[in-house]
N, CA, C and O of each residue as an XYZ file, in Angstrom:
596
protein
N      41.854    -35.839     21.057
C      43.092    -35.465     20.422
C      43.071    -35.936     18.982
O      43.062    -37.153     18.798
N      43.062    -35.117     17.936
C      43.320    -35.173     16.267
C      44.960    -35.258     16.057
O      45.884    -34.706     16.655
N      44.929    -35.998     15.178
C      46.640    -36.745     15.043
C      46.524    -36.895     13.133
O      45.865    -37.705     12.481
N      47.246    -36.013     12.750
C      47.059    -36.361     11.553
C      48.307    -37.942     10.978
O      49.073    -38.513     11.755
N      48.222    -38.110     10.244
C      49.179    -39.483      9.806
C      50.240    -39.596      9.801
O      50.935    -40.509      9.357
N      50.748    -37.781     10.784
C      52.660    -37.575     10.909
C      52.787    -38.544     12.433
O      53.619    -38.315     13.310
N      51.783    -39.613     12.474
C      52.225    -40.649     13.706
C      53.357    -41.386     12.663
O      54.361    -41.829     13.220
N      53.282    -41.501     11.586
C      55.171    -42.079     10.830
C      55.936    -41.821     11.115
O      56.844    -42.543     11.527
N      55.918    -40.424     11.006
C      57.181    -39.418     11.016
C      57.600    -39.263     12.583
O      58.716    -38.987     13.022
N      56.438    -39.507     13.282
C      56.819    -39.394     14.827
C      57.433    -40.869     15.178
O      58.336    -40.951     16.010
N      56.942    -41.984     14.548
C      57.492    -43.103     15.259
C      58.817    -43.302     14.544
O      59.766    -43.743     15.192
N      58.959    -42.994     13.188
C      60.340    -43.432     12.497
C      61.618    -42.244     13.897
O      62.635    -42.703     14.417
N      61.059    -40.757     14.133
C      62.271    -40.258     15.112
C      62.266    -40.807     16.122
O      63.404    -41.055     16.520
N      61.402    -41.163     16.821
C      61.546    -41.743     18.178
C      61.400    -43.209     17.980
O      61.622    -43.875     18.991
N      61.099    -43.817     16.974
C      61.238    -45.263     17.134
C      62.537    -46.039     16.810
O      63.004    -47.059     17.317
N      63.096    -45.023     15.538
C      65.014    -45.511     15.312
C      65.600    -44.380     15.654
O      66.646    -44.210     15.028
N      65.376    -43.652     16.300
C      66.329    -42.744     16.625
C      67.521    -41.971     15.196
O      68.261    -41.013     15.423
N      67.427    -42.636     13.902
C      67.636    -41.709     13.154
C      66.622    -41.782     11.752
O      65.663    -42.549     11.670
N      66.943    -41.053     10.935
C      66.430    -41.255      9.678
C      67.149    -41.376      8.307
O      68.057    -40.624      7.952
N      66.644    -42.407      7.569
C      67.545    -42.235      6.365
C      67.660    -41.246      5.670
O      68.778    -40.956      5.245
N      66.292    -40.280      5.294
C      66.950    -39.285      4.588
C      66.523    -37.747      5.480
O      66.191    -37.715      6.665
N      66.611    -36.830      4.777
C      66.333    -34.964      5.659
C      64.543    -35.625      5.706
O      63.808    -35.978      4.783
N      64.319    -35.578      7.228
C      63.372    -34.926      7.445
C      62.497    -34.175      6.946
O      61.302    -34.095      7.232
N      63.247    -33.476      5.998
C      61.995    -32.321      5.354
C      61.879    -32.741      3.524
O      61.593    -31.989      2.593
N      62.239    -34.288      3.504
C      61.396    -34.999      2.175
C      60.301    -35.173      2.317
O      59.752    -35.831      3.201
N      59.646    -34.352      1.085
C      58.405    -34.833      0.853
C      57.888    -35.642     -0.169
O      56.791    -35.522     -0.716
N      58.898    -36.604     -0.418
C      58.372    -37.358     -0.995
C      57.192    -38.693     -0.671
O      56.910    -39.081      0.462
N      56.693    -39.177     -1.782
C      56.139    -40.790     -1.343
C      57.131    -41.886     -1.327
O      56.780    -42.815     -0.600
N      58.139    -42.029     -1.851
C      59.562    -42.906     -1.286
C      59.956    -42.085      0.210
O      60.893    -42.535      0.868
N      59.358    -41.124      0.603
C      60.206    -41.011      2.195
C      59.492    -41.537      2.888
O      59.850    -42.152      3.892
N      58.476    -41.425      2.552
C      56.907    -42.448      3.476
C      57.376    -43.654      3.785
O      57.445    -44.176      4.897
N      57.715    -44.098      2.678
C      58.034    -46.073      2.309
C      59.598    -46.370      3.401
O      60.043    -47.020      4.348
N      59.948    -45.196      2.249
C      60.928    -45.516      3.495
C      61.400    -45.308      5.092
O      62.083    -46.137      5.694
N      60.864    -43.928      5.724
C      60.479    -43.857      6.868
C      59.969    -45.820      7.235
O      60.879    -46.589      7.543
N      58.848    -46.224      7.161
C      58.387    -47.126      7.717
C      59.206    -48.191      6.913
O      58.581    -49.206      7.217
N      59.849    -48.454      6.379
C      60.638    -49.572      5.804
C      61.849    -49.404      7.270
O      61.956    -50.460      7.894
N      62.486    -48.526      7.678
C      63.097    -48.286      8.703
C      62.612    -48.177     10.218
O      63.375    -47.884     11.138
N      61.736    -48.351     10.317
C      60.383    -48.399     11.282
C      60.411    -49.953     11.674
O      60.503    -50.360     12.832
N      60.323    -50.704     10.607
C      60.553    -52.351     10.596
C      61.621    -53.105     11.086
O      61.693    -54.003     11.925
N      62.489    -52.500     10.325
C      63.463    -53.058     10.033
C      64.285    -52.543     11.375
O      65.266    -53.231     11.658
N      64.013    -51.467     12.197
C      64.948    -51.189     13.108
C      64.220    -51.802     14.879
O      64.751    -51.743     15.988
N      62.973    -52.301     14.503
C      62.241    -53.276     15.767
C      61.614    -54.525     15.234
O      60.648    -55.062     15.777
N      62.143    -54.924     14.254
C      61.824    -56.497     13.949
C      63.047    -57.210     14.123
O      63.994    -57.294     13.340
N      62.867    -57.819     15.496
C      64.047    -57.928     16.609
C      64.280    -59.555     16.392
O      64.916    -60.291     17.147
N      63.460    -60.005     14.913
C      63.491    -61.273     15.109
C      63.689    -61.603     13.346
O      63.609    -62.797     13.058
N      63.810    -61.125     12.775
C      64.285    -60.755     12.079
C      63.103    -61.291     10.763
O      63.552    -61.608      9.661
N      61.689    -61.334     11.032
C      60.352    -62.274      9.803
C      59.841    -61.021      9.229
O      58.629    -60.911      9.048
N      60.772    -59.912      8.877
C      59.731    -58.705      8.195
C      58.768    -58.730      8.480
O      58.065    -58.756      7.470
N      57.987    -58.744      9.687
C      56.617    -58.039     10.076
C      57.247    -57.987     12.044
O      58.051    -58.571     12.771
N      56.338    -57.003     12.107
C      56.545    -56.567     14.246
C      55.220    -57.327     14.702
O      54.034    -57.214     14.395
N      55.934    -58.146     15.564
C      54.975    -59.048     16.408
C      54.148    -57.284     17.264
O      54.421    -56.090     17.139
N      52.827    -58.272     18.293
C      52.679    -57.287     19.031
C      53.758    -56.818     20.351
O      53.649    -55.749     20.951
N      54.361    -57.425     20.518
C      55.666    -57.526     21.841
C      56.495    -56.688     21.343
O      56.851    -55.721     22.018
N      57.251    -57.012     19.295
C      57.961    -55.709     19.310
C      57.545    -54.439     18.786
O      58.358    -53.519     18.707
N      56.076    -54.273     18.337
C      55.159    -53.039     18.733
C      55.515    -52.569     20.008
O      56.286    -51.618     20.141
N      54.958    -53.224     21.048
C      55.224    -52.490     22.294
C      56.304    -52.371     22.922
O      56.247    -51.510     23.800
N      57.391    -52.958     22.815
C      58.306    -52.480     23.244
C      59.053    -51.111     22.284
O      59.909    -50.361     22.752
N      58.495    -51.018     20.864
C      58.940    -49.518     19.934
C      58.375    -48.343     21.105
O      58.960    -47.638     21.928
N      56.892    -48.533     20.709
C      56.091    -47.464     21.791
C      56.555    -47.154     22.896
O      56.926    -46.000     23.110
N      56.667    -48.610     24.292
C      57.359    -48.083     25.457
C      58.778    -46.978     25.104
O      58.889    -45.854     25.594
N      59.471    -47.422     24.441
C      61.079    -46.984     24.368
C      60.715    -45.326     23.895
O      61.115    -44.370     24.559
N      59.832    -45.171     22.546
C      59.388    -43.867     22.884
C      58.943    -43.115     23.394
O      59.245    -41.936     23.206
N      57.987    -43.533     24.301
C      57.576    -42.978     25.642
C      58.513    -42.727     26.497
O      58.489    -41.790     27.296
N      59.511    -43.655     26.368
C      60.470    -43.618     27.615
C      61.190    -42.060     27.347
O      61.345    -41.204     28.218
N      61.658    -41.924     25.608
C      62.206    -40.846     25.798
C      61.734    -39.605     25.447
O      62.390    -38.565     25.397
N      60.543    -39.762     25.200
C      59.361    -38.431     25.611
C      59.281    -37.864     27.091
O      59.084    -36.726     27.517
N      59.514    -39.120     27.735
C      59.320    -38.253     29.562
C      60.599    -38.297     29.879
O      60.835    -37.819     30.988
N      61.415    -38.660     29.358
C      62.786    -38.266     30.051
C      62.877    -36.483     29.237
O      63.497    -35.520     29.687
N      62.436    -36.513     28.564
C      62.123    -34.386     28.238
C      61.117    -33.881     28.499
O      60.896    -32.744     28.081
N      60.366    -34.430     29.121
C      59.343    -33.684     30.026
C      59.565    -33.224     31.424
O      60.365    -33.722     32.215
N      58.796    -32.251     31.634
C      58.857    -31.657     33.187
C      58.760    -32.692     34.211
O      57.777    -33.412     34.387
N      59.923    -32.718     34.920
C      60.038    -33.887     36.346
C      60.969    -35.161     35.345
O      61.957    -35.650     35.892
N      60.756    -35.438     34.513
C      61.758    -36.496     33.317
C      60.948    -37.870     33.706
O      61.786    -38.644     34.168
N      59.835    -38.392     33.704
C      58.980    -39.220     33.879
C      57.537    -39.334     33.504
O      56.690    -38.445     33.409
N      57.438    -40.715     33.299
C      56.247    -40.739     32.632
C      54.904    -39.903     33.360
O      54.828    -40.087     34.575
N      53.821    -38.991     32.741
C      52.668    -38.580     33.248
C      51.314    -39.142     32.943
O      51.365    -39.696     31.845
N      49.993    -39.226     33.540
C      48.924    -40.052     32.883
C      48.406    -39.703     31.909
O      47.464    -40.370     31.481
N      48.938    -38.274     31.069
C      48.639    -38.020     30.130
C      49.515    -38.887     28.564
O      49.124    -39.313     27.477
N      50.721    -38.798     29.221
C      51.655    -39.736     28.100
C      51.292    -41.115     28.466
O      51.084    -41.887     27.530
N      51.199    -41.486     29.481
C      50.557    -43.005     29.920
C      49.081    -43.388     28.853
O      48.760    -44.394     28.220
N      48.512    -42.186     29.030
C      46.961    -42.544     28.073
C      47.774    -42.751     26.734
O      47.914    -43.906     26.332
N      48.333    -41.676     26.000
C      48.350    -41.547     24.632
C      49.431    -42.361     24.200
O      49.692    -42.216     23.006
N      50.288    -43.346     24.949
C      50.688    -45.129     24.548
C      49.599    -45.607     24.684
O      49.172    -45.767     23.540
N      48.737    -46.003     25.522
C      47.860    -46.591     25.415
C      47.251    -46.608     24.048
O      47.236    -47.552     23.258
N      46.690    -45.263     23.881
C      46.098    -45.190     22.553
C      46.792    -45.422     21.593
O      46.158    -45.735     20.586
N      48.383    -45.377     21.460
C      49.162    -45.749     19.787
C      49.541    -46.695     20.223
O      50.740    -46.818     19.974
N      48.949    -47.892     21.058
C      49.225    -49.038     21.231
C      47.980    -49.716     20.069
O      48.099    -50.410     19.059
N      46.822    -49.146     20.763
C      45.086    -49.427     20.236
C      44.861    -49.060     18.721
O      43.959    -49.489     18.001
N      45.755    -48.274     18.421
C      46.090    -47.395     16.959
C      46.963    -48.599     15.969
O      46.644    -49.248     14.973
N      47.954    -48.528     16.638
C      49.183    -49.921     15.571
C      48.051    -51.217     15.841
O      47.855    -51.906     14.839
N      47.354    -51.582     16.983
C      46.682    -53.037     16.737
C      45.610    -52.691     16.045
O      45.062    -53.720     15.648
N      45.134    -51.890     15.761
C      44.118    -51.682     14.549
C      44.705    -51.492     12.542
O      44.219    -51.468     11.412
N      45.847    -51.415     13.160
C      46.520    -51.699     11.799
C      46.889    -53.062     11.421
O      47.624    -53.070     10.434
N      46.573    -54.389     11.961
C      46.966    -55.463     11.682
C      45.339    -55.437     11.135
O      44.512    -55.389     12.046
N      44.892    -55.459      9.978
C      44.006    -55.746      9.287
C      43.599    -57.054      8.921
O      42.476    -57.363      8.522
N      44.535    -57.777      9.071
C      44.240    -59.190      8.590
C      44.048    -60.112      9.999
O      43.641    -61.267      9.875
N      44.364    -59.546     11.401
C      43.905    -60.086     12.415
C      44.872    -61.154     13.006
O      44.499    -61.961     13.857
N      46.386    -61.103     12.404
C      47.101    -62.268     12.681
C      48.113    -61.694     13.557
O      49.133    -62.381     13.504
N      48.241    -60.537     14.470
C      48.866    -60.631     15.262
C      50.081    -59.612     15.168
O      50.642    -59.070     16.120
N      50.338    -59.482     13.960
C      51.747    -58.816     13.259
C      51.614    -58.134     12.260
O      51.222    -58.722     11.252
N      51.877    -56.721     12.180
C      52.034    -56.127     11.335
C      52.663    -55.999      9.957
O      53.828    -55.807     10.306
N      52.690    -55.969      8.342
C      53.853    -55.982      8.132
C      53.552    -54.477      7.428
O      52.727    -53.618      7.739
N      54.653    -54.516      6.255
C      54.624    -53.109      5.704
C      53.630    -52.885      5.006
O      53.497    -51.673      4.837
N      52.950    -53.415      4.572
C      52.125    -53.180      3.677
C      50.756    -52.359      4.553
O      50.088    -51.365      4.269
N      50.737    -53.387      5.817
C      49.783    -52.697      6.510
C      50.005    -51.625      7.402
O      49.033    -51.091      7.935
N      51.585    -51.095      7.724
C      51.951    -50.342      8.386
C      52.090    -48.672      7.155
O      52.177    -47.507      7.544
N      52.065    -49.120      5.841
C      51.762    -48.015      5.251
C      50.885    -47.679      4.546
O      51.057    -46.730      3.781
N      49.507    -48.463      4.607
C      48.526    -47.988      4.387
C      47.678    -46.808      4.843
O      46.863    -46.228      4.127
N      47.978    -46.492      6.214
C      46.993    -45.237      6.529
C      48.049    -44.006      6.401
O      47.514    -42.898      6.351
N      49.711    -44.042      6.330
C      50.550    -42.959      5.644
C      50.298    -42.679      4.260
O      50.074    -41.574      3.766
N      50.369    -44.006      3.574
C      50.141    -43.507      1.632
C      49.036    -42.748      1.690
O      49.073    -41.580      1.304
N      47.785    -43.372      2.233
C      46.797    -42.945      1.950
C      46.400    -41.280      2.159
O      45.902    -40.526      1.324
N      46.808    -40.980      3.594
C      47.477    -39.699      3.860
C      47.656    -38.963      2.472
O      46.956    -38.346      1.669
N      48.934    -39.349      2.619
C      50.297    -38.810      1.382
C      49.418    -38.365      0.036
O      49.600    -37.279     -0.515
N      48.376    -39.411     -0.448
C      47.929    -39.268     -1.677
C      46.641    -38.288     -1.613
O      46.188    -37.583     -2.515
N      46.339    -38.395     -0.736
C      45.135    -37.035     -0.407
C      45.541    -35.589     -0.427
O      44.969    -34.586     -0.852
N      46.849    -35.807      0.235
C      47.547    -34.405     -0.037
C      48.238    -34.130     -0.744
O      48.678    -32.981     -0.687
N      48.736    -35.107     -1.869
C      49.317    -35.164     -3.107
C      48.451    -34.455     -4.084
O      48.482    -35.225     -5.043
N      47.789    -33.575     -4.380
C      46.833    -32.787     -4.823
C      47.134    -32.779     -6.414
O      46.610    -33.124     -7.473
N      48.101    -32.274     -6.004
C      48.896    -32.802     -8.067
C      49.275    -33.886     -8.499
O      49.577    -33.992     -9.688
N      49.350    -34.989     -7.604
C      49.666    -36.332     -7.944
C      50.948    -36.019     -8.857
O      51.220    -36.367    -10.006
N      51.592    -35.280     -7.978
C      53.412    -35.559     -8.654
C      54.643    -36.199     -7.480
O      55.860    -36.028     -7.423
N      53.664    -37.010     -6.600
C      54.603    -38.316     -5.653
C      55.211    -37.095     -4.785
O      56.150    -37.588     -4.161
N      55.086    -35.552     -4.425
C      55.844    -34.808     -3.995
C      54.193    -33.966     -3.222
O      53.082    -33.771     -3.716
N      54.876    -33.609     -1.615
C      53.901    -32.553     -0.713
C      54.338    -31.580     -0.702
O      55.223    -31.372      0.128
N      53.956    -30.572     -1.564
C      54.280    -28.945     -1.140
C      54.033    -28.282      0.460
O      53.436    -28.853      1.372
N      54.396    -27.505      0.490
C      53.942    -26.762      1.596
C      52.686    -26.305      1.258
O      52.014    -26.434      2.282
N      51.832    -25.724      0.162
C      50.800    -25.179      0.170
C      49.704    -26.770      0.408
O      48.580    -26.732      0.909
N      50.321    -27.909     -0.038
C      49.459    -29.216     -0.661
C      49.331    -29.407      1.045
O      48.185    -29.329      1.488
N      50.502    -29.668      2.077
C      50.482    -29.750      2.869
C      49.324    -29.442      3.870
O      48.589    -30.197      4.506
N      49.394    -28.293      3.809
C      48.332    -26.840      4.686
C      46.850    -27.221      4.516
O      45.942    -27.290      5.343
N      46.899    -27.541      2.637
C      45.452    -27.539      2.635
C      44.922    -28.802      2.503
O      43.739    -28.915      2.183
N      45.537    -29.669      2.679
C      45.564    -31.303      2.988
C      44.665    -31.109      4.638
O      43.543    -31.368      5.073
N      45.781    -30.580      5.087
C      45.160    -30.626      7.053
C      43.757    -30.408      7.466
O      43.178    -30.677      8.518
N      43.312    -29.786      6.244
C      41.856    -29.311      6.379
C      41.120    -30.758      5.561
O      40.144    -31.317      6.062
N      41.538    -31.073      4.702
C      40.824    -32.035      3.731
C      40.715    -33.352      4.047
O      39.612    -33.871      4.214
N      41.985    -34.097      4.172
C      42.483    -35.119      4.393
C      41.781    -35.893      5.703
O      41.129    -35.339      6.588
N      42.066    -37.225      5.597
C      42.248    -37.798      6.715
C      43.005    -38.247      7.716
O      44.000    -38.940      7.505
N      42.432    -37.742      9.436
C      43.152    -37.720     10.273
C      43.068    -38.841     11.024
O      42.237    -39.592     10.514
N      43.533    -39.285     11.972
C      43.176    -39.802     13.175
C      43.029    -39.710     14.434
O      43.992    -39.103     14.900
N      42.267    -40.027     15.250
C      41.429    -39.694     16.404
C      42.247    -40.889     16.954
O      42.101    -42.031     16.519
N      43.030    -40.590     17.840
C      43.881    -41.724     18.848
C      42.568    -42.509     19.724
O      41.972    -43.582     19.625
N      42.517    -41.500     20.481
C      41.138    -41.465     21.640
C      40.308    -42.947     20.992
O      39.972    -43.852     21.755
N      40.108    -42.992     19.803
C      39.272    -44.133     19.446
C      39.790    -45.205     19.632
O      39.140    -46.202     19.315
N      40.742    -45.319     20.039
C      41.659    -46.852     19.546
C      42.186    -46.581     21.476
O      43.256    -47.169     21.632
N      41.797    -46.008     22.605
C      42.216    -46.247     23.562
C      41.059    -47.353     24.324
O      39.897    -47.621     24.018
N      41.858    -47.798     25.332
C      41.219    -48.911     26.067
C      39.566    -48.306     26.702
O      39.160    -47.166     26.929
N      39.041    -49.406     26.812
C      37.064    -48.839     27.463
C      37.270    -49.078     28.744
O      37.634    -50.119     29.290
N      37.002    -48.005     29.204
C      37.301    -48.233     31.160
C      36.049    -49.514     31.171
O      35.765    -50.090     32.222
């Protein structure tokens, strides 16, 4: 499974349940801020960075309400794998190895995204920059970051 870097945009809807601004900003302040709200709405302890506990409890809660809209309204081993894997995905984003994420490292693989498809480098994603980003850019491969039987 190829996942391009809209795992932000997927965890800021299902991880706070709203967003600060329309959805359809394309800016590089919606990036920042998407995941500035990402933080700030599961750093349950209040040290600006997500332990791994409130990582996983963001993930579970979105899972939870991914299979409550799925067929039968419960979790399947297919959504069971792919937490697994954006479990293996966010702990590969603690770069420095201490346990906790903060922003800096939670928006490094979005900017980086963002600026690849920023083609004009005017802080703004067109729809055309978009399209031909998907082909160019870098994605991510969940599957890599899931557990080794």
């Amino acid at each position: 499974m190829r996942y391009l870097f809209a795992l932000s945009a997927i965890s800021v809807f299902l991880g706070s349940g709203c967003m600060a601004k329309s959805p359809t900003d394309d800016s590089r302040e919606h990036v920042v801020a998407g995941m500035t709200l990402i933080l700030k709405s599961w750093d349950k302890d209040g040290d600006s960075k997500l332990s791994r506990a409130e990582v996983q409890g963001m993930v579970e809660e979105s899972f939870r309400r991914i299979a409550k809209g799925a067929p039968g309204g419960k979790m399947t081993a297919d959504l069971d794998k792919q937490q697994q894997e954006l479990l293996g995905f966010y702990a590969s984003q603690d770069t420095n190895h201490d346990g906790y994420l903060t922003l800096d490292e939670l928006l490094t693989g979005p900017l980086a995204n963002f600026e690849c498809e920023d083609a004009n480098h005017d802080s703004k994603v067109s729809r055309e920059e978009l399209f031909s980003g998907m082909e160019r850019c870098p994605s991510v491969n969940l599957e890599e970051y899931a557990p080794k039987p």
